[in-house]
PDB file of C-alpha atoms and ligand atoms in Angstrom:
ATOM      1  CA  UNK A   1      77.267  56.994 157.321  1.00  0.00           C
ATOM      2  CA  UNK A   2      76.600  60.544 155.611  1.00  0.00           C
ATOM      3  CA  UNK A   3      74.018  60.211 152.864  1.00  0.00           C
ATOM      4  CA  UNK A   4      74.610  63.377 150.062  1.00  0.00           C
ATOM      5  CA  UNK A   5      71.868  63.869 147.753  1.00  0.00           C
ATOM      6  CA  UNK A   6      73.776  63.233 144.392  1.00  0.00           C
ATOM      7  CA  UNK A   7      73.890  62.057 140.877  1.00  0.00           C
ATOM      8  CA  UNK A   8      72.356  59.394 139.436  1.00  0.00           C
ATOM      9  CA  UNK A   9      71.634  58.288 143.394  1.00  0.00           C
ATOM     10  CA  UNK A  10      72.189  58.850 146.637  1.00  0.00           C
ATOM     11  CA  UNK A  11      75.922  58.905 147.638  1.00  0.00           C
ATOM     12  CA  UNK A  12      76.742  57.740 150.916  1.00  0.00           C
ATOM     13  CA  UNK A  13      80.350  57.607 153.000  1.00  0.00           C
ATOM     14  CA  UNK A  14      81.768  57.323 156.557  1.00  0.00           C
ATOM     15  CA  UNK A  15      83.877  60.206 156.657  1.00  0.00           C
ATOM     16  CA  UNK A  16      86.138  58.455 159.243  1.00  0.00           C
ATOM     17  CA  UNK A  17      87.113  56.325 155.685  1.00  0.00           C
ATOM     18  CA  UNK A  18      87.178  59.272 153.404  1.00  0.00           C
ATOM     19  CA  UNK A  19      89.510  62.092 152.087  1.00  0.00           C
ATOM     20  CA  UNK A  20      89.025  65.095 150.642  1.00  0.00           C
ATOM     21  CA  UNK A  21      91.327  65.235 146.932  1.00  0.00           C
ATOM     22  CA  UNK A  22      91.648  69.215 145.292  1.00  0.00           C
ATOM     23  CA  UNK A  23      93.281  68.464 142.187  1.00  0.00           C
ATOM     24  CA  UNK A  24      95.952  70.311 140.940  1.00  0.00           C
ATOM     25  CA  UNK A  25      94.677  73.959 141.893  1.00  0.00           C
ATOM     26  CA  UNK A  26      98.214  75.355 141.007  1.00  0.00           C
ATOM     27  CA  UNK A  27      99.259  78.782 140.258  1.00  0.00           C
ATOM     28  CA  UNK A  28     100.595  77.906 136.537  1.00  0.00           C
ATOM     29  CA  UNK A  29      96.846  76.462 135.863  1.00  0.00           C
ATOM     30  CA  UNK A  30      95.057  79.076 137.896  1.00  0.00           C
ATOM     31  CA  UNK A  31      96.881  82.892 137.638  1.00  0.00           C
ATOM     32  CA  UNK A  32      96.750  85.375 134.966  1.00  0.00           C
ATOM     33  CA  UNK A  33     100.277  85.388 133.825  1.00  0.00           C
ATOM     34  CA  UNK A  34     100.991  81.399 134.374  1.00  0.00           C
ATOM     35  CA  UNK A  35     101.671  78.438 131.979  1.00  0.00           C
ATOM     36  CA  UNK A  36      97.541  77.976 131.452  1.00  0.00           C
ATOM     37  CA  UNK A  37      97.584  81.735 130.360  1.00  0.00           C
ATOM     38  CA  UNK A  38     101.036  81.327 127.819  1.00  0.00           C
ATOM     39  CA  UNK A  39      98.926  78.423 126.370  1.00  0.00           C
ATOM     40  CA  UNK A  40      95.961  80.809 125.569  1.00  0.00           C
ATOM     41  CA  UNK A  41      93.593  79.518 128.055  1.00  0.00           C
ATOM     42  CA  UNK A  42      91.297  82.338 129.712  1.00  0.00           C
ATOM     43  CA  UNK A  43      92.462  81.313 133.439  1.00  0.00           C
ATOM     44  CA  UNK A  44      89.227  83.804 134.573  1.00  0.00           C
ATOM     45  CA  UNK A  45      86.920  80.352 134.204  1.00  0.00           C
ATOM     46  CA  UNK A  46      89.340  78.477 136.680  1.00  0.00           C
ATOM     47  CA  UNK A  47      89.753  81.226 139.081  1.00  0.00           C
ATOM     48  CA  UNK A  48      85.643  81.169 139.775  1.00  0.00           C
ATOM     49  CA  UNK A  49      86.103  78.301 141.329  1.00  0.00           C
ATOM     50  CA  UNK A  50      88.089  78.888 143.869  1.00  0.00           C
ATOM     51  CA  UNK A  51      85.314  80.613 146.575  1.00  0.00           C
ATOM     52  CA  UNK A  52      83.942  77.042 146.016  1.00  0.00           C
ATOM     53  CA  UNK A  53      87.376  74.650 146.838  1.00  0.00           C
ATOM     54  CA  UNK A  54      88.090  76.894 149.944  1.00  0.00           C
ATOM     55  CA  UNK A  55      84.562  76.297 151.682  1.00  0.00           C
ATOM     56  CA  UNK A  56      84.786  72.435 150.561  1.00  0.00           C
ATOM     57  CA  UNK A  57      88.440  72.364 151.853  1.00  0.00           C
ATOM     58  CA  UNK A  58      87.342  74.899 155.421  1.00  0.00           C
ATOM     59  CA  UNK A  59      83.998  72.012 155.424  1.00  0.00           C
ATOM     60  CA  UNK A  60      86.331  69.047 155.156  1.00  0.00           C
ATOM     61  CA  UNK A  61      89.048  70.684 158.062  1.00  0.00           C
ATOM     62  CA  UNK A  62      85.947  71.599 159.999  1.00  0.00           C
ATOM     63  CA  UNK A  63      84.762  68.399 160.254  1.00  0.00           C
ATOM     64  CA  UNK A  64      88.269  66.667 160.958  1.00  0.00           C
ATOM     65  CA  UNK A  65      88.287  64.860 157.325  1.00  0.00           C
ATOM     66  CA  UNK A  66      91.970  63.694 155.420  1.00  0.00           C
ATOM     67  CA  UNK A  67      92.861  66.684 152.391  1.00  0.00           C
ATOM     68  CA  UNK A  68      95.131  65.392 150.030  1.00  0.00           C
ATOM     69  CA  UNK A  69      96.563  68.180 147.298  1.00  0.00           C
ATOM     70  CA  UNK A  70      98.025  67.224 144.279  1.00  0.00           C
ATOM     71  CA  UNK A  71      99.900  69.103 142.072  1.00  0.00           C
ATOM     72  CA  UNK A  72     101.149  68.391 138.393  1.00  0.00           C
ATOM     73  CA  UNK A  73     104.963  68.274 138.535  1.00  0.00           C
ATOM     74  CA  UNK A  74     108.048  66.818 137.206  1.00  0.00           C
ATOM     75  CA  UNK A  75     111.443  66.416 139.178  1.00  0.00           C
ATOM     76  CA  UNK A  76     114.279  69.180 137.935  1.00  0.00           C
ATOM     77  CA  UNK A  77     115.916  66.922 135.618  1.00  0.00           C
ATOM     78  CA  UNK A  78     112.504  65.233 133.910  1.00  0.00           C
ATOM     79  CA  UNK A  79     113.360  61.583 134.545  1.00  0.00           C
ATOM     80  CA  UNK A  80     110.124  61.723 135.200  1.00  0.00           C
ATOM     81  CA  UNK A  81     108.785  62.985 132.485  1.00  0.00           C
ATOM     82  CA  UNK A  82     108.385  61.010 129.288  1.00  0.00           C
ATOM     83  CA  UNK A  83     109.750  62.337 126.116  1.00  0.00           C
ATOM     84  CA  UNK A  84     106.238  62.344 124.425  1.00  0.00           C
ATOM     85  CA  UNK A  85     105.086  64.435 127.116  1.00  0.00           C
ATOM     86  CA  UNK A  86     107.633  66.574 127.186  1.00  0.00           C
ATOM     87  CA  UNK A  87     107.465  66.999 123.050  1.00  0.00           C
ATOM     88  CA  UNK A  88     103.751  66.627 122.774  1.00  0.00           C
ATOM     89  CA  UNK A  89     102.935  70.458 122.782  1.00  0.00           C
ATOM     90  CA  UNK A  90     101.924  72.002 119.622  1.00  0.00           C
ATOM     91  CA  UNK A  91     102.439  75.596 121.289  1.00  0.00           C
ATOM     92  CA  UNK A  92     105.994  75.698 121.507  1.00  0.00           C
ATOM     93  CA  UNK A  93     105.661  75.467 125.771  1.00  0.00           C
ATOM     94  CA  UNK A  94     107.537  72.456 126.780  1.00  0.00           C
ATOM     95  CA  UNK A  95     107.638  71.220 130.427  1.00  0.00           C
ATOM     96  CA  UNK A  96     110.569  72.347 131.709  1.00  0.00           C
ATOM     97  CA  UNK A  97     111.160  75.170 129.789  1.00  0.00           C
ATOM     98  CA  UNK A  98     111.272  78.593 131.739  1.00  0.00           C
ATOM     99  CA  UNK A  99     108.328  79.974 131.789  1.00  0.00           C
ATOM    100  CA  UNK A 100     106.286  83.302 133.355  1.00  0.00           C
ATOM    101  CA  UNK A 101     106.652  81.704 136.976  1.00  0.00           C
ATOM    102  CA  UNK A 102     109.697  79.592 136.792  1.00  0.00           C
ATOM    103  CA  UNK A 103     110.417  76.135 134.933  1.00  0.00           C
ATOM    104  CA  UNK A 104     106.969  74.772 133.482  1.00  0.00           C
ATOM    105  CA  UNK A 105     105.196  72.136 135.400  1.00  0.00           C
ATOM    106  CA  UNK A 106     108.883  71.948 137.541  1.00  0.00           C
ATOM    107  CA  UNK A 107     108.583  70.908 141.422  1.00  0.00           C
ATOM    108  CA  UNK A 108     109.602  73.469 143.360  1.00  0.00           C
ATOM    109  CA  UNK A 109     109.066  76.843 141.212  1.00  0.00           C
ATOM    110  CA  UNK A 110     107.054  79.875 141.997  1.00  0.00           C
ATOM    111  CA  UNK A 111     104.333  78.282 139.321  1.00  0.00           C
ATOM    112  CA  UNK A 112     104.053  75.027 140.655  1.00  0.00           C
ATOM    113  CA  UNK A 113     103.095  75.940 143.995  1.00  0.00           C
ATOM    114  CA  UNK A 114      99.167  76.139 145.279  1.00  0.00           C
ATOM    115  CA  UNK A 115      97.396  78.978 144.927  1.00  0.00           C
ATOM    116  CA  UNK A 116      97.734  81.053 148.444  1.00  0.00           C
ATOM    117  CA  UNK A 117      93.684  80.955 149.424  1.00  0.00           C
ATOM    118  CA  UNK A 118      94.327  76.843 149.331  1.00  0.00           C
ATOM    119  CA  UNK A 119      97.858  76.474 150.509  1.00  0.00           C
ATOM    120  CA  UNK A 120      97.895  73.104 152.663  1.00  0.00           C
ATOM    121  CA  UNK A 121      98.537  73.438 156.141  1.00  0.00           C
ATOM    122  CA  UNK A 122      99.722  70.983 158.521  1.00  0.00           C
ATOM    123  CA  UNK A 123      98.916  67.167 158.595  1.00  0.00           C
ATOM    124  CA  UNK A 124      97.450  67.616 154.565  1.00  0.00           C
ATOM    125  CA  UNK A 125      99.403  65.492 152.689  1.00  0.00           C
ATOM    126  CA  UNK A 126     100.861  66.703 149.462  1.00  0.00           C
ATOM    127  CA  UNK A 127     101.481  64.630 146.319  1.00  0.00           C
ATOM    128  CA  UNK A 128     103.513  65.374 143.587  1.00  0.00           C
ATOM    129  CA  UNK A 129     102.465  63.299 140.372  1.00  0.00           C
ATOM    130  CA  UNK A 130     104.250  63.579 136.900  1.00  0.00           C
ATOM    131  CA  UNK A 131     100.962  62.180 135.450  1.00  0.00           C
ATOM    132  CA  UNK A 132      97.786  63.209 134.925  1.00  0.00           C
ATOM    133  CA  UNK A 133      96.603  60.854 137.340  1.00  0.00           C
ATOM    134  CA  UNK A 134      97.264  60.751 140.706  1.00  0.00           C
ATOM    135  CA  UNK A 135      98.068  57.227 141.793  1.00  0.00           C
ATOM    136  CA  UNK A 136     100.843  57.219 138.763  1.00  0.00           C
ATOM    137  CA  UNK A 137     104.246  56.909 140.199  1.00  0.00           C
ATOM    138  CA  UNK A 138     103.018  58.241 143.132  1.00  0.00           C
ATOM    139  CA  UNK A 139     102.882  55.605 145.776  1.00  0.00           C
ATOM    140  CA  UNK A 140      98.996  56.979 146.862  1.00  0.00           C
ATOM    141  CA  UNK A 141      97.370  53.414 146.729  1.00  0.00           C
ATOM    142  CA  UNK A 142      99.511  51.915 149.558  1.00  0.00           C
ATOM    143  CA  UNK A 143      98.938  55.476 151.730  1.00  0.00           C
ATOM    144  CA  UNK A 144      95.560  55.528 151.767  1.00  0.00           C
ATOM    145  CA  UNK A 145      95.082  51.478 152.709  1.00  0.00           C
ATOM    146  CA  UNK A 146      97.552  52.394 155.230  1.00  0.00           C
ATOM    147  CA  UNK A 147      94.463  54.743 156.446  1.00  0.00           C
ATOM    148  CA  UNK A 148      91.726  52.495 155.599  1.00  0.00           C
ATOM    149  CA  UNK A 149      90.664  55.378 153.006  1.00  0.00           C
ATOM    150  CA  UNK A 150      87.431  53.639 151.366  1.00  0.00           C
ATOM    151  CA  UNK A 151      86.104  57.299 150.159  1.00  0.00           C
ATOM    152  CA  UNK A 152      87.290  60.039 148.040  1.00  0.00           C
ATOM    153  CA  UNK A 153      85.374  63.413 147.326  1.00  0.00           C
ATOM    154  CA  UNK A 154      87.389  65.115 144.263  1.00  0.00           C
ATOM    155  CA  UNK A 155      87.562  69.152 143.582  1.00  0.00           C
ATOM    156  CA  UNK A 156      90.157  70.689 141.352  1.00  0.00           C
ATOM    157  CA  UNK A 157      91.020  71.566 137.490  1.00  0.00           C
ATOM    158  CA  UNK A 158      90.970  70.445 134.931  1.00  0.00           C
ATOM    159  CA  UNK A 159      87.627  68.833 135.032  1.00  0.00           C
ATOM    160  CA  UNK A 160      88.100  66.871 132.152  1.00  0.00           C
ATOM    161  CA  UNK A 161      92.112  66.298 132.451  1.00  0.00           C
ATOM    162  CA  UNK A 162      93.421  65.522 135.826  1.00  0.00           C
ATOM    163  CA  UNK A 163      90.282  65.390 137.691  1.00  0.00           C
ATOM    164  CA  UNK A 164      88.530  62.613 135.512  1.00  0.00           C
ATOM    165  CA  UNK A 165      92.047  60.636 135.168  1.00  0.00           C
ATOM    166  CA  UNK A 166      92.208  60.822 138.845  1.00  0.00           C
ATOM    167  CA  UNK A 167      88.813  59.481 139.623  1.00  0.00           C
ATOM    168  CA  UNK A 168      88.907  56.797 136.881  1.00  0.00           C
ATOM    169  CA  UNK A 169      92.541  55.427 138.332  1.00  0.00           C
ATOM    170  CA  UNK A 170      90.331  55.540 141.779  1.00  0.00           C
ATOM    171  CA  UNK A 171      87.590  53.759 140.681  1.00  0.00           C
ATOM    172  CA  UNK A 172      89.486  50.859 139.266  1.00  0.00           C
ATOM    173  CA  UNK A 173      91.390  50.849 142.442  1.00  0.00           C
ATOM    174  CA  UNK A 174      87.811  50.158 144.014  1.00  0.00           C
ATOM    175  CA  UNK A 175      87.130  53.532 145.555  1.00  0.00           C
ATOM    176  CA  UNK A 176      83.816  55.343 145.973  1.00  0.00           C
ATOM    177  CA  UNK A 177      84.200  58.546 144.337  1.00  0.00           C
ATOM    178  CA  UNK A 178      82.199  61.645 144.769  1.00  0.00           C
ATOM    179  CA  UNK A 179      83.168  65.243 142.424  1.00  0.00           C
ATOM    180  CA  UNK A 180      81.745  68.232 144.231  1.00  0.00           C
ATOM    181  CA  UNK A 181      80.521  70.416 140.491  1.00  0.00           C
ATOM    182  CA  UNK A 182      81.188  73.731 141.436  1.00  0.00           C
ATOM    183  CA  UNK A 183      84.526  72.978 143.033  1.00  0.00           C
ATOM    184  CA  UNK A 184      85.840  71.998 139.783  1.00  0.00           C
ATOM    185  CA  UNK A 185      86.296  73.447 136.432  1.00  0.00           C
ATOM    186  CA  UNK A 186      87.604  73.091 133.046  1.00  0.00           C
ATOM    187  CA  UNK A 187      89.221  75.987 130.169  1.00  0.00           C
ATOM    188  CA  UNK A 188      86.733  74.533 128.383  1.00  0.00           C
ATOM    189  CA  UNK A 189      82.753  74.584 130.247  1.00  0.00           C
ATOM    190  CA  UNK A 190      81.183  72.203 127.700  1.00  0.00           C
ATOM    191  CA  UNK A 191      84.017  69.482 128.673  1.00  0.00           C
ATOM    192  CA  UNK A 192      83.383  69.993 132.086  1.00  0.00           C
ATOM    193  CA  UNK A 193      79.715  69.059 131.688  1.00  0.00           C
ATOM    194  CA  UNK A 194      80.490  66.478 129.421  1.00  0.00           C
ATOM    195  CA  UNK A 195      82.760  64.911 132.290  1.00  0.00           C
ATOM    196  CA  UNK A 196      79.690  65.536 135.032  1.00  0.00           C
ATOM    197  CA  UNK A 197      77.676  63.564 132.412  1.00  0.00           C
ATOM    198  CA  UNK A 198      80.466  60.835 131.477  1.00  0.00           C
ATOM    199  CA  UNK A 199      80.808  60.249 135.785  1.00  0.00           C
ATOM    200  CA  UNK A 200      77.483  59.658 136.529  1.00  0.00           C
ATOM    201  CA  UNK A 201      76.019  57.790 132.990  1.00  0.00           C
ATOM    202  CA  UNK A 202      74.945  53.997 133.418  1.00  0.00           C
ATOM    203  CA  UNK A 203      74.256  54.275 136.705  1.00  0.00           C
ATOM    204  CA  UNK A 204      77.962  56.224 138.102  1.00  0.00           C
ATOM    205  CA  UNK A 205      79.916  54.183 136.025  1.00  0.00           C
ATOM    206  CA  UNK A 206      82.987  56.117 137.156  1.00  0.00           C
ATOM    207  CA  UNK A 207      81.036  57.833 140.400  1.00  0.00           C
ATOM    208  CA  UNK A 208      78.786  60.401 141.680  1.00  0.00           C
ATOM    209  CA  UNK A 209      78.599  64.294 141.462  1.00  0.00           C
ATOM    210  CA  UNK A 210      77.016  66.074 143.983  1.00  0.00           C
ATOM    211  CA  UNK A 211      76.502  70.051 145.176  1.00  0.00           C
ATOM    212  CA  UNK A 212      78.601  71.600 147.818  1.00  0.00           C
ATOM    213  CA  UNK A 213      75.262  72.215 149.653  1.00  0.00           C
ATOM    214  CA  UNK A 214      73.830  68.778 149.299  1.00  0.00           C
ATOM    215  CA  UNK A 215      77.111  67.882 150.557  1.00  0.00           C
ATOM    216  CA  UNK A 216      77.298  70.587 153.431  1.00  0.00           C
ATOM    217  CA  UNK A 217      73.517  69.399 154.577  1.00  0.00           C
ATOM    218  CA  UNK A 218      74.326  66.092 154.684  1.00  0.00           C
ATOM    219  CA  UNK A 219      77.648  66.234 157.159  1.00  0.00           C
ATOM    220  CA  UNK A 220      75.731  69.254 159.060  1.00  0.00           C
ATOM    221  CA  UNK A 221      72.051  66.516 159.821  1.00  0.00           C
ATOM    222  CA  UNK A 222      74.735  64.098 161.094  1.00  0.00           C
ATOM    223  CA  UNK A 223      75.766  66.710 163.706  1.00  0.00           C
ATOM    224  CA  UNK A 224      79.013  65.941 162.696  1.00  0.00           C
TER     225      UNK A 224
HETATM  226  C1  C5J B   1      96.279  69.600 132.499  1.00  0.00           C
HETATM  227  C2  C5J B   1      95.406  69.202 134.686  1.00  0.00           C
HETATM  228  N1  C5J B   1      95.119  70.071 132.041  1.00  0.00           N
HETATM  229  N2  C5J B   1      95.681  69.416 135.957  1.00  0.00           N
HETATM  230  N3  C5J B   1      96.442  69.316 133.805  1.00  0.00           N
HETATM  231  O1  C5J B   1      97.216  69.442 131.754  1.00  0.00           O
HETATM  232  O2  C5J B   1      94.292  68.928 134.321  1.00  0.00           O
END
């Protein structure tokens, strides 16, 4: 078992049982130009992340651990996508719309693909979800008992969004959940701490957060 230094205790995992999950690191969330910008957002507090998510996701292929990338995403015709999604915008952006890089939050287009730096390679798996969490509609849960997944160590945007969704539906689902804080971010920094501080309150009532070093020092002592 690998024992991280974390918040509000000591997080531990067998990283035989545990995957890797970068949340929706997309280039309509994360490039100047994309949906994130047309909504206003300054895209500039996302993008500092991203030296962070590649050294989590080269720590987690160094050490031979499961990556799983998500990606926010609705099929070409939105049957997926439920009209008060799809009509809840105030700014006039609607998924599916064309937008600076292709049809909004559409599988497939130029805007819905992962940034280059964290592009998946071979034997990652890739899941497409139309919500904001990722075991909706997604078939996840039965993949990862096929795998005997017990473990899941969360990066990605938005903190607050996707991210905290994501680990909520996995803690339900009985997972242990660890969210590495620099590796993720928000448009907004004061929800993102607010999320840090919503994981870990009355005693990780959603999870843990830890560093990427206390993380790193803790799979490096194993000798992993
Ligand atoms: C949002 C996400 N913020 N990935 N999506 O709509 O958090």
């Amino acid at each position: 078992m690998i024992a991280v230094v974390a918040r509000p205790a000591v997080f531990s995992f067998d990283p035989a049982r545990a995957a890797l999950v970068i949340i929706d690191m997309q280039r309509d969330f994360l490039e100047p130009g994309g949906f994130g910008a047309a909504l206003g957002n300054d895209v500039s507090l996302l993008r500092a992340i991203i030296p962070a998510v590649e050294s989590l996701l080269a720590l987690a292929r160094e050490k031979g651990m499961l990556v799983i990338h998500t990606r926010e995403s609705h099929l070409p015709d939105l049957s997926d996508c439920p009209a008060a999604k799809r009509e809840g915008s105030a700014t006039g952006l609607r998924i599916g719309d064309p937008g600076p890089m292709g049809r909004i939050l559409v599988r497939g287009e130029p805007g819905n693909q992962i940034i280059a730096p964290l592009a998946p390679i071979s034997g990652e798996w890739e899941i497409d979800k139309p919500g904001k969490g990722m075991f909706y509609a997604t078939g996840l849960q039965d993949k990862l008992a096929a795998q005997g997944i017990e473990s899941l160590i969360f990066a990605g945007v938005t903190t607050e969004v996707c991210v905290q969704t994501s680990m909520r539906e996995a803690n339900d689902r009985g997972y242990r959940c660890l969210l590495i804080e620099e590796a993720t971010e928000s448009y907004f920094p004061a929800y993102k701490q607010a999320t840090l501080d919503m994981v870990v309150a009355q005693g990780g009532i959603v999870g843990y957060t830890a560093s990427l070093t206390a993380l790193r020092a803790a799979m490096n002592e194993e000798g992993l």
